[in-house]
Amino acid sequence: MSSPQILRLSKLSLITSLVLSGHAFAQETNTKDDSLEKIAVYGQHHKNYITEDAQSATKLGLTIKETPQSISVVSRALMDDFSLDDINSVLESTPGVTVEQIETDRTYFKARGFEITNFQVNGLGIPQSSGSIQGTLDTSIYDRVEIVRGANGLMTGAGNPSATVNMVLKKPTYITQAHASLSYGSWDNKRLELDVSTPINENHAVRAVFTKQKSESYLDRYETDKTIGYLAYEGKLTDDTTLSINYVNQQKDADSPLWGALPLYYTDGTATDYDVSTSTAADWSYWDNSAEQVYVTLEQNLSATWVATARYAHIENEQDSELFYVFGTPDSETGLGLTGYASRYDYEDKHDLFDLYASGKFDLFGQEHDLSFGVSQAKMDYNEQSLFDYTTGNGFPPMPSLDSWDGVIPEATLVDALSGSDIKNKQQSAYVSTRIKLGEPLSVLAGVRYTDWETSGSAYGVEQTRDDSEVIPYFGAVYDFTESFSAYASYTETFVPQKELDINNEQLAPITGKSSEIGVKAQLLDDQVFVTFAYFDAKQEGLAVEIANTAPNSRYYAADGINSDGFEIELSGKITDDLSASISFSNLSIEGDDEVENYTPENQLKLAATYQVPFVEGLTFGANYRWQDSTTRDQYDENAEPRVYVTTTNQDAYGILDLMANYKITKNVGVTFNVNNTTDEKYLHSLYWAQGYYGAPRNYALSVNWQL
């Protein structure tokens, strides 16, 4: 028997033993006295890391325990405790997610071996052609972040079988609340947060959030300036009609950002080892990102158990940049051999998203069941332009050694060789899902989504026309051994349209992503702790692969892509009256792409915990630890034909430890002290590209917090 087969059997054996032992545990707890009333409090002011509800996987009003898929929720409490101020730091703390920070202002995210391309706000979003996030998304406006791992075809249709990230905006409250935080940290990092919510009357409420952050950096020359404004309204127009409106404006201006990163090896094949602060950015370069978003939701109660919901979103993103890239391989003695590359890059996109659905309950065969159905439409148009300097001699200058370079380089005149993209995407869908209770312990979920996807336009001279439609199935089952312990299984698909043509000049069918999962979920310790275990298998089918000797009019055939399997374990909640924690371990095995397999960590451990010191009132300590095992990347001379192997870049296993202490001076005022990368670990952010740069060294922040 081959080793992969042995590995899969060992994982299945582990799952079986956990299910059986969990069932035994559940039966044992059933023998205890159930007469005591169970009370669990959930909300942003409860210092706990457990959240019961998440609507990113279905629209059936199910709890996480009732949903047959892996769902993690990063709560407001966790974000506040460890200053998880952007989506990068949130996803770094999420089970099974890898944050591929390739540059200062562009990041990719991966789960289960695939790029995450589905990002939503309040459940609305369109899959991206690429999963990169430009700039950073600040989290001060979000109540929580929900991450559904695996294919999410029922809710999104198109995308990879990786994960869906849903950022849930803060809602107005019907009691007056106010929060202010002022912090100062390493590299002159200054941050101000203001959050005020108040009722207008008993049926209407508003909320406003303002965030301002200015900071220098451990990286030479890099500085950022962020401004976030958020307004929210919620009100009852009638007893049965609720309207909510949300407005978001985010602006991040970056001076001397990284475009590309550091070379990772010398001409003799040995590894480079620059100072952590080393940057390839010119002193004149910049990258400014802005986003403006409007969300409108109208809910109409149709009966005691049925609600119709209409949602609309308009989103605009803009980028304005002049960037400086460095490429080549330096000499190990002199550091010479690199070349600069300047470019101006402008980008803008517009999204219009609409979703109309009804959800509720119905009775059949003496049981109450759930049903949801609806239609959605998403349009996204984007335009990007690039300009270069081929005439002044400053567009591609020879570089000095990066060890001594101070970023000073003649500024390029970026007016040459205009190129870019002009793309229009349209996605229309109809969907239905239901949960049927076959008996008291067993529920079956089923759904189907029809999606039609159209793309037109060109990107840098390459036609992007795509026109595909797919029917996406969803099947799942949940078996409740007890009120607190259940097992589940699910299967769903997703798809990605392709523009490539086959040997007959026909457009290839979309890539199909298939995701299977089995697992167990349990609520323990009077429902204060939530535990999940999942085993998954995900695969791509129909990936375009170029047929040899068909250039320049290349033709393609459909082949299998990446196949991944593994398991994830997660525990979150209030373990004791004084201890809250979120702990996860994930294992991932990838086949079908050696490069992806090598730069993706096989094992990850993530732990965040806070402890309220019982003998010192108001004092809390916390730790946030993230560990991943070793990764590698084979490096090639891409200018050779065929390309020639040069060396292998290695990133040893490493762990990052952040510590926190919080002290409440009064009922309303507290101070928090954070130490990040406490052990001063030196590590590369990512081997996703052939270049890379180092993570931040040890740093500190002190904040003063006030809450009404």
XYZ file of C-alpha atoms in Angstrom:
708
model
C 0.000 0.000 0.000
C 1.372 3.457 -0.939
C 2.217 6.007 1.732
C -0.583 8.456 0.683
C -3.117 5.654 1.125
C -1.675 4.852 4.558
C -1.879 8.537 5.508
C -5.533 8.792 4.455
C -6.423 5.595 6.329
C -4.700 6.866 9.462
C -6.674 10.141 9.255
C -9.950 8.261 8.786
C -9.092 6.045 11.740
C -8.502 9.148 13.856
C -11.867 10.589 12.807
C -13.660 7.336 13.592
C -12.115 7.131 17.033
C -13.024 10.752 17.787
C -16.631 10.243 16.709
C -16.964 7.105 18.819
C -15.304 8.652 21.861
C -17.414 11.792 21.421
C -20.565 9.674 21.268
C -19.530 7.937 24.450
C -18.886 11.303 26.089
C -22.285 12.554 24.938
C -24.033 9.488 26.358
C -22.217 10.001 29.652
C -23.288 13.631 29.903
C -26.875 12.601 29.225
C -26.862 10.663 32.504
C -26.137 13.856 34.441
C -28.851 16.071 35.923
C -30.376 18.080 33.068
C -32.821 19.889 35.318
C -30.567 22.934 35.689
C -31.327 25.761 33.286
C -28.495 26.489 30.843
C -27.765 30.145 30.225
C -25.230 31.375 27.648
C -24.646 35.055 26.930
C -23.299 36.097 23.539
C -22.402 39.571 22.397
C -19.586 41.989 21.815
C -19.324 43.014 25.491
C -19.071 39.431 26.737
C -15.357 38.669 26.940
C -15.639 35.358 25.160
C -14.394 33.980 21.853
C -17.492 31.938 21.025
C -20.159 32.960 18.519
C -23.151 30.749 17.781
C -24.589 32.355 14.674
C -23.110 32.722 11.206
C -25.048 33.232 7.998
C -22.209 32.786 5.483
C -22.908 29.128 4.609
C -26.722 29.064 4.268
C -29.665 31.461 4.516
C -31.676 29.122 6.663
C -31.083 30.819 10.011
C -28.991 27.892 11.259
C -26.445 28.015 14.039
C -22.846 26.983 13.392
C -23.560 23.651 15.092
C -26.505 23.003 12.757
C -24.452 23.737 9.606
C -22.630 20.742 8.035
C -19.488 22.693 7.142
C -16.431 24.148 8.882
C -17.126 27.693 10.068
C -14.831 29.850 12.170
C -15.813 33.214 13.604
C -13.273 35.784 14.763
C -15.207 37.737 17.376
C -14.991 41.429 18.238
C -13.556 40.435 21.620
C -10.619 38.609 20.014
C -9.947 41.501 17.629
C -9.958 43.982 20.512
C -7.765 41.928 22.851
C -4.907 41.457 20.390
C -5.294 44.568 18.210
C -6.246 42.580 15.107
C -6.742 45.854 13.270
C -6.766 44.589 9.682
C -8.046 41.572 7.794
C -4.505 40.191 7.421
C -4.070 39.804 11.178
C -7.595 38.381 11.533
C -6.977 35.663 8.953
C -3.554 34.907 10.437
C -5.514 33.810 13.520
C -8.025 31.722 11.542
C -7.722 27.907 11.445
C -6.423 26.502 8.165
C -5.854 29.891 6.483
C -2.462 30.944 5.144
C -1.747 34.654 4.697
C 0.619 35.126 1.753
C 1.849 38.665 2.353
C 3.961 39.142 -0.752
C 4.236 42.935 -0.574
C 3.399 45.629 1.952
C 0.153 46.560 0.205
C -0.897 43.414 -1.618
C -1.747 40.122 0.066
C -3.106 36.750 -1.064
C -4.952 34.307 1.198
C -5.171 30.538 0.874
C -7.142 27.717 2.479
C -7.006 23.982 1.846
C -4.420 24.512 -0.911
C -6.479 27.002 -2.945
C -6.540 30.761 -3.247
C -9.408 32.493 -1.438
C -11.287 34.585 -4.005
C -14.629 35.072 -2.224
C -14.722 38.112 0.060
C -18.064 39.452 1.261
C -19.423 42.245 3.435
C -22.705 41.404 5.167
C -23.005 38.395 2.854
C -22.693 40.358 -0.389
C -19.741 40.095 -2.754
C -18.576 38.901 -6.123
C -15.764 36.361 -6.558
C -12.504 37.957 -7.649
C -10.462 36.673 -10.579
C -7.541 36.934 -8.153
C -7.739 36.703 -4.395
C -5.367 39.559 -3.651
C -6.358 42.420 -1.358
C -4.731 45.770 -2.166
C -4.010 48.062 0.731
C -5.426 46.598 3.934
C -9.016 46.288 5.136
C -9.331 47.840 8.579
C -11.468 45.856 11.039
C -12.657 48.682 13.318
C -16.037 48.733 11.496
C -16.745 44.997 11.790
C -18.607 43.140 14.523
C -17.093 39.800 13.519
C -15.506 37.975 10.587
C -17.003 34.659 9.465
C -14.884 32.166 7.529
C -16.562 29.212 5.811
C -13.871 26.757 4.723
C -14.245 24.579 1.650
C -16.408 25.214 -1.404
C -19.336 27.525 -0.728
C -21.217 26.994 -3.953
C -24.643 27.366 -2.380
C -23.970 30.975 -1.385
C -21.507 32.156 -4.046
C -21.611 29.829 -7.090
C -18.252 30.732 -8.602
C -14.906 30.534 -6.812
C -12.345 28.081 -5.478
C -12.966 25.255 -2.971
C -10.934 27.217 -0.411
C -13.026 29.469 1.831
C -15.440 32.387 1.896
C -14.594 35.364 4.121
C -17.631 37.363 5.241
C -17.007 40.611 7.147
C -20.078 41.540 9.191
C -20.527 45.262 9.818
C -21.315 46.688 13.241
C -25.020 47.373 13.754
C -26.657 50.267 15.562
C -27.761 49.486 19.129
C -30.927 50.550 20.898
C -29.064 51.588 24.011
C -26.498 54.381 23.917
C -22.925 53.079 23.699
C -19.649 54.877 23.159
C -16.076 53.660 22.859
C -12.802 55.490 22.300
C -9.272 54.146 22.031
C -5.978 55.962 21.593
C -2.785 53.982 21.058
C 0.885 54.642 20.419
C 3.457 52.078 19.413
C 6.793 51.265 17.830
C 7.830 53.215 14.736
C 5.669 56.166 15.761
C 2.470 54.174 15.219
C -0.476 56.376 16.274
C -4.077 55.130 16.129
C -7.397 56.670 17.195
C -10.738 54.813 17.233
C -14.139 56.350 18.018
C -17.354 54.292 18.042
C -20.721 55.777 19.063
C -24.149 54.169 18.806
C -27.441 55.621 19.984
C -31.173 55.210 19.461
C -33.094 58.059 17.830
C -36.265 56.663 19.359
C -37.530 53.195 20.196
C -37.723 52.218 16.495
C -34.671 53.884 14.963
C -30.943 53.859 15.803
C -27.674 55.085 14.298
C -23.994 54.274 14.698
C -20.795 56.043 13.651
C -17.200 54.815 13.647
C -14.125 56.904 12.874
C -10.581 55.522 12.765
C -7.336 57.334 12.024
C -3.907 55.694 11.962
C -0.513 57.070 10.923
C 2.663 55.048 11.185
C 6.213 54.680 10.071
C 7.599 51.145 9.762
C 10.388 48.738 10.515
C 10.919 48.762 6.745
C 13.143 51.535 5.450
C 11.185 54.537 4.140
C 7.746 52.889 4.394
C 4.963 55.039 5.930
C 1.180 54.705 5.961
C -1.791 56.970 6.635
C -5.254 55.357 7.087
C -8.638 57.017 7.514
C -11.857 55.021 7.975
C -15.352 56.444 8.294
C -18.509 54.394 8.866
C -22.161 55.367 9.286
C -25.036 52.970 9.945
C -28.781 53.375 10.315
C -31.398 50.817 11.294
C -35.085 51.443 11.763
C -38.536 49.939 11.729
C -40.626 51.513 8.993
C -43.604 49.480 10.185
C -44.083 46.706 12.705
C -43.103 44.229 9.997
C -40.614 46.219 7.887
C -36.993 46.976 8.824
C -34.569 49.103 6.830
C -30.809 49.294 7.351
C -28.293 51.466 5.506
C -24.505 51.264 5.881
C -21.878 53.593 4.426
C -18.138 52.821 4.476
C -15.226 54.984 3.359
C -11.674 53.617 3.684
C -8.519 55.388 2.550
C -4.960 54.122 2.874
C -2.028 56.142 1.526
C 1.354 54.415 1.506
C 4.724 56.051 0.864
C 7.630 53.888 -0.368
C 5.661 50.613 -0.439
C 7.105 47.351 -1.645
C 6.230 46.358 -5.217
C 7.803 42.958 -5.434
C 10.232 42.134 -2.653
C 13.798 41.044 -1.892
C 15.831 38.578 -3.970
C 16.184 35.371 -1.955
C 19.449 33.958 -3.376
C 22.780 35.023 -4.844
C 24.295 34.040 -8.194
C 26.236 31.237 -6.461
C 22.960 29.748 -5.157
C 23.463 30.677 -1.495
C 20.623 32.319 0.401
C 20.503 36.064 0.931
C 20.240 37.317 4.511
C 19.365 41.003 4.526
C 18.538 43.161 7.524
C 14.854 42.893 8.433
C 14.429 46.572 7.529
C 15.715 46.191 3.948
C 13.337 47.466 1.278
C 13.445 47.719 -2.513
C 11.098 50.743 -2.567
C 12.263 54.078 -4.019
C 11.922 57.189 -1.878
C 9.497 58.723 -4.433
C 7.170 55.729 -4.818
C 3.641 55.597 -3.400
C 0.509 53.404 -3.502
C -2.817 54.975 -2.489
C -5.954 52.860 -2.103
C -9.506 54.028 -1.457
C -12.852 52.244 -1.127
C -16.393 53.582 -0.867
C -19.282 51.248 -0.101
C -23.042 51.564 0.392
C -25.225 48.687 1.658
C -29.018 48.779 1.843
C -31.121 45.980 3.361
C -34.922 45.813 3.551
C -36.529 43.027 5.586
C -40.260 42.294 5.454
C -41.911 39.883 7.863
C -44.390 37.871 5.822
C -45.659 35.834 8.762
C -44.521 34.633 12.147
C -42.000 32.298 10.486
C -41.284 33.833 7.063
C -39.126 36.831 6.111
C -38.401 38.352 2.698
C -35.072 40.194 2.350
C -33.865 42.544 -0.392
C -30.232 43.676 -0.328
C -28.284 46.041 -2.540
C -24.649 47.138 -2.469
C -22.658 49.639 -4.489
C -18.876 49.488 -4.135
C -16.134 51.566 -5.724
C -12.383 50.958 -5.342
C -9.574 53.105 -6.660
C -5.804 52.771 -6.732
C -3.263 55.411 -7.680
C 0.412 54.484 -7.594
C 3.929 55.034 -8.845
C 5.950 51.962 -7.970
C 9.500 50.682 -8.129
C 10.340 47.014 -8.612
C 13.774 45.387 -8.328
C 14.630 42.197 -10.218
C 17.668 40.059 -10.953
C 20.114 38.010 -8.924
C 22.809 39.780 -6.879
C 26.456 38.778 -6.559
C 27.268 37.396 -3.122
C 30.450 39.495 -2.799
C 29.376 42.862 -4.210
C 25.578 42.742 -4.021
C 25.474 44.055 -7.590
C 23.524 42.612 -10.511
C 20.033 43.961 -9.772
C 17.956 46.223 -12.021
C 15.190 48.654 -11.115
C 11.842 48.825 -12.907
C 9.474 51.791 -12.525
C 5.789 51.856 -13.393
C 2.699 53.945 -12.860
C -0.411 51.905 -12.088
C -3.980 53.229 -11.882
C -7.012 51.089 -11.168
C -10.718 51.573 -10.542
C -13.659 49.224 -10.260
C -17.376 49.438 -9.602
C -19.618 46.727 -8.146
C -23.394 46.625 -8.112
C -24.782 43.692 -6.140
C -28.414 42.710 -5.635
C -29.909 39.828 -3.680
C -33.598 39.020 -3.109
C -34.649 35.984 -1.088
C -37.242 34.587 1.276
C -36.601 32.241 4.169
C -38.787 30.564 6.702
C -40.251 27.363 8.081
C -42.890 24.890 6.986
C -44.541 21.854 8.544
C -44.542 18.414 6.943
C -45.050 14.918 8.371
C -45.277 16.308 11.882
C -41.909 18.077 11.727
C -40.888 21.706 11.210
C -38.464 22.254 8.309
C -36.522 25.217 6.857
C -36.589 26.644 3.336
C -34.839 29.509 1.551
C -34.958 30.574 -2.087
C -33.947 33.636 -4.061
C -32.206 35.320 -6.960
C -29.097 37.483 -7.131
C -27.180 39.567 -9.616
C -23.670 40.968 -9.464
C -21.935 43.307 -11.869
C -18.305 44.354 -11.655
C -16.540 46.606 -14.149
C -12.876 47.438 -13.762
C -10.284 49.392 -15.637
C -6.542 49.445 -15.044
C -3.678 51.227 -16.783
C 0.079 50.854 -16.617
C 2.713 53.325 -17.833
C 6.503 52.968 -18.074
C 9.643 54.957 -18.851
C 11.565 53.697 -21.874
C 13.091 57.022 -22.919
C 14.853 58.855 -20.067
C 17.065 56.022 -18.809
C 15.448 56.183 -15.357
C 12.851 53.508 -16.071
C 15.241 50.557 -15.695
C 18.277 51.773 -13.728
C 21.130 49.501 -12.566
C 20.930 49.098 -8.799
C 23.567 49.456 -6.097
C 23.789 46.808 -3.387
C 20.596 46.655 -1.328
C 22.745 46.397 1.809
C 23.661 50.054 1.503
C 20.937 51.552 -0.714
C 18.944 54.395 0.839
C 16.101 54.452 -1.690
C 17.440 57.441 -3.591
C 17.103 56.856 -7.336
C 16.276 59.301 -10.165
C 12.510 59.592 -10.564
C 11.182 58.009 -13.741
C 9.007 59.865 -16.261
C 6.129 57.403 -16.567
C 4.380 58.281 -19.825
C 5.375 55.439 -22.196
C 3.760 52.225 -23.450
C 0.236 52.673 -22.132
C -1.371 49.271 -21.535
C -4.000 47.825 -19.271
C -7.371 46.134 -18.911
C -11.020 46.984 -19.403
C -13.209 44.163 -18.088
C -16.938 43.731 -17.458
C -18.248 40.837 -15.354
C -21.853 39.847 -14.773
C -23.110 37.007 -12.614
C -26.784 36.035 -12.283
C -28.000 33.290 -9.973
C -31.102 31.556 -8.699
C -30.924 29.295 -5.673
C -32.949 27.209 -3.268
C -31.938 25.376 -0.106
C -33.801 23.432 2.543
C -33.268 21.566 5.788
C -35.525 18.565 6.234
C -35.785 16.953 9.650
C -36.171 13.244 9.031
C -36.515 12.622 12.719
C -35.554 14.188 16.021
C -31.801 13.446 15.678
C -31.300 13.604 11.880
C -31.484 16.595 9.547
C -30.697 16.618 5.833
C -29.705 19.773 3.968
C -29.992 20.061 0.215
C -29.683 22.919 -2.186
C -28.973 23.884 -5.736
C -27.739 27.093 -7.317
C -27.853 28.003 -10.993
C -25.286 30.613 -11.979
C -24.697 32.324 -15.296
C -21.362 34.139 -15.647
C -20.368 36.516 -18.442
C -17.064 38.316 -18.945
C -16.142 40.668 -21.758
C -13.162 42.887 -22.499
C -9.405 42.486 -22.710
C -6.461 42.511 -20.315
C -3.088 43.719 -21.583
C -4.013 42.739 -25.126
C -5.451 39.320 -24.249
C -9.152 38.716 -24.897
C -11.016 37.804 -21.690
C -14.411 36.782 -23.104
C -16.109 34.064 -21.047
C -19.682 32.873 -21.002
C -20.583 29.962 -18.761
C -23.490 28.646 -16.772
C -23.372 25.959 -14.111
C -25.695 24.158 -11.734
C -24.069 23.761 -8.326
C -25.384 21.106 -5.906
C -25.159 21.073 -2.125
C -25.835 18.088 0.135
C -25.376 17.744 3.852
C -26.559 15.850 6.889
C -26.361 16.501 10.621
C -27.003 13.846 13.274
C -27.564 15.120 16.813
C -26.381 12.544 19.323
C -27.441 14.940 22.081
C -28.446 18.569 22.356
C -24.751 19.434 22.626
C -23.004 16.933 20.333
C -23.485 16.221 16.626
C -21.780 14.672 13.610
C -22.107 15.944 10.051
C -21.167 15.293 6.439
C -21.437 17.533 3.382
C -20.614 17.752 -0.311
C -20.685 20.827 -2.484
C -19.117 22.243 -5.613
C -18.025 25.533 -7.091
C -16.674 26.632 -10.453
C -14.292 29.091 -12.112
C -14.917 30.180 -15.737
C -11.955 29.885 -18.125
C -11.098 31.920 -21.207
C -8.678 29.387 -22.732
C -9.524 27.632 -26.018
C -9.130 23.942 -26.844
C -7.646 22.432 -30.014
C -10.993 22.990 -31.795
C -11.044 26.692 -30.841
C -13.857 26.080 -28.361
C -13.837 27.695 -24.925
C -12.895 25.207 -22.224
C -15.542 24.314 -19.675
C -15.147 25.933 -16.232
C -12.854 24.486 -13.604
C -14.979 22.508 -11.153
C -14.049 22.550 -7.487
C -15.415 19.670 -5.425
C -15.362 19.667 -1.645
C -16.309 16.829 0.720
C -16.233 17.054 4.488
C -17.137 15.031 7.556
C -16.807 16.088 11.157
C -18.148 16.496 14.657
C -19.256 19.572 16.606
C -19.849 19.897 20.322
C -20.877 22.574 22.812
C -19.389 21.827 26.205
C -19.168 23.344 29.685
C -22.746 24.619 29.739
C -22.462 25.644 26.078
C -19.620 28.065 26.849
C -17.065 26.126 24.732
C -17.460 25.147 21.100
C -15.365 22.303 19.632
C -15.200 21.184 16.002
C -13.276 18.507 14.162
C -13.370 18.248 10.370
C -11.791 15.990 7.774
C -11.947 17.341 4.211
C -11.098 16.371 0.668
C -11.041 19.025 -2.073
C -10.111 18.797 -5.726
C -10.050 20.721 -8.999
C -11.175 19.202 -12.288
C -10.915 20.709 -15.751
C -7.912 23.016 -15.212
C -6.547 24.462 -18.482
C -3.102 23.069 -19.394
C -1.265 24.302 -22.473
C -0.797 21.846 -25.340
C 2.857 21.646 -26.380
C 3.977 23.290 -29.641
C 0.787 25.349 -30.148
C 2.316 28.799 -29.494
C 1.844 31.643 -30.307
C -1.886 30.818 -30.567
C -1.736 28.492 -27.608
C -4.394 25.846 -27.177
C -5.265 23.968 -24.014
C -6.764 20.765 -22.669
C -8.618 20.136 -19.412
C -6.736 18.276 -16.684
C -6.950 17.630 -12.960
C -5.616 20.437 -10.795
C -4.793 20.438 -7.103
C -6.154 17.721 -4.820
C -5.933 18.389 -1.095
C -7.049 16.616 2.034
C -6.484 17.049 5.735
C -8.127 17.806 9.040
C -8.844 20.803 11.258
C -9.500 20.923 14.994
C -10.822 24.040 16.694
C -11.824 24.937 20.241
C -13.171 28.349 21.225
C -15.004 29.777 24.177
C -14.930 30.446 27.880
C -13.121 27.516 29.495
C -13.415 28.845 33.045
C -14.808 32.019 34.567
C -11.360 33.570 34.109
C -9.984 31.864 30.973
C -11.171 32.386 27.379
C -9.386 30.761 24.453
C -9.412 30.037 20.743
C -7.195 27.087 19.783
C -6.835 25.329 16.428
C -4.602 22.836 14.656
C -4.776 22.120 10.925
C -3.099 19.534 8.722
C -2.978 19.773 4.944
C -1.697 17.407 2.250
C -1.504 18.661 -1.359
C -1.082 16.711 -4.592
C -1.034 17.874 -8.204
C 1.187 20.951 -7.923
C 4.656 20.567 -6.404
C 5.228 24.313 -6.163
C 2.024 24.931 -4.200
C 2.730 21.885 -2.028
C 6.216 23.183 -1.172
C 5.371 26.776 -0.195
C 2.181 25.864 1.715
C 2.746 24.796 5.347
C 1.497 21.281 6.033
C 0.741 21.920 9.708
C -0.414 25.047 11.529
C -1.121 25.703 15.199
C -2.946 28.848 16.309
C -3.757 29.799 19.882
C -5.212 32.935 21.482
C -6.084 33.068 25.171
C -6.843 35.630 27.866
C -6.768 35.093 31.620
C -8.467 37.402 34.104
C -6.272 37.370 37.209
C -8.683 36.498 40.044
C -6.675 38.094 42.867
C -6.097 41.421 41.055
C -9.409 42.922 40.043
C -9.378 44.366 36.518
C -6.101 42.719 35.387
C -6.062 40.452 32.323
C -3.136 38.762 30.582
C -3.248 37.291 27.072
C -1.171 35.427 24.506
C -1.629 34.982 20.763
C 0.629 32.317 19.214
C 0.846 31.222 15.574
C 3.099 28.387 14.433
C 3.658 26.794 11.029
C 6.068 24.136 9.884
C 8.795 24.543 7.265
C 8.195 25.607 3.652
C 10.411 25.698 0.564
C 10.488 27.091 -2.949
C 12.542 25.789 -5.872
C 14.142 28.739 -7.661
C 14.654 28.769 -11.439
C 16.363 30.914 -14.023
C 13.234 31.974 -15.893
C 15.282 33.546 -18.720
C 16.619 30.150 -19.793
C 14.625 28.071 -22.291
C 13.683 25.694 -20.846
C 14.055 27.234 -17.398
C 16.991 26.003 -15.306
C 16.875 25.030 -11.626
C 19.200 27.211 -9.524
C 18.605 26.559 -5.825
C 15.947 26.011 -3.165
C 14.842 28.670 -0.698
C 14.016 27.303 2.744
C 11.914 28.826 5.511
C 12.299 26.803 8.694
C 9.338 26.175 10.966
C 8.660 29.162 13.194
C 6.240 30.538 15.742
C 5.173 34.118 16.466
C 4.181 34.981 20.045
C 2.225 38.147 20.872
C 1.547 39.067 24.496
C -1.054 41.392 25.988
C -1.831 42.890 29.392
C -4.973 44.889 30.138
C -5.842 46.738 33.322
C -9.166 48.428 34.032
C -8.358 51.545 36.031
C -12.020 52.342 36.539
C -15.293 50.882 35.313
C -14.978 52.954 32.137
C -11.231 53.418 31.604
C -8.561 50.820 30.892
C -5.055 50.525 29.491
C -3.683 47.771 27.246
C -0.040 46.939 26.585
C 0.824 44.727 23.601
C 4.142 43.101 22.721
C 4.209 41.557 19.234
C 6.737 38.972 18.049
C 7.969 38.750 21.613
C 10.862 36.400 20.769
C 12.021 38.645 17.887
C 11.708 35.832 15.319
C 13.230 36.551 11.892
C 11.140 34.980 9.146
C 9.996 35.462 5.575
C 6.370 36.486 5.200
C 5.775 34.126 2.276
C 7.320 31.963 -0.442
C 4.264 32.417 -2.662
C 6.549 34.312 -5.046
C 10.214 33.812 -5.935
C 10.899 36.972 -3.901
C 9.990 37.714 -0.289
C 10.524 40.044 2.655
C 10.778 39.716 6.411
C 8.071 40.041 9.029
C 8.124 42.755 11.682
C 10.609 42.335 14.550
C 9.628 42.733 18.196
C 7.415 45.776 18.678
C 5.240 47.401 21.306
C 1.990 49.351 21.631
C 0.220 51.048 24.544
C -3.433 52.040 24.318
C -5.875 53.860 26.563
C -9.501 52.753 26.200
C -12.688 54.425 27.353
C -16.148 52.918 27.219
C -19.486 54.365 28.260
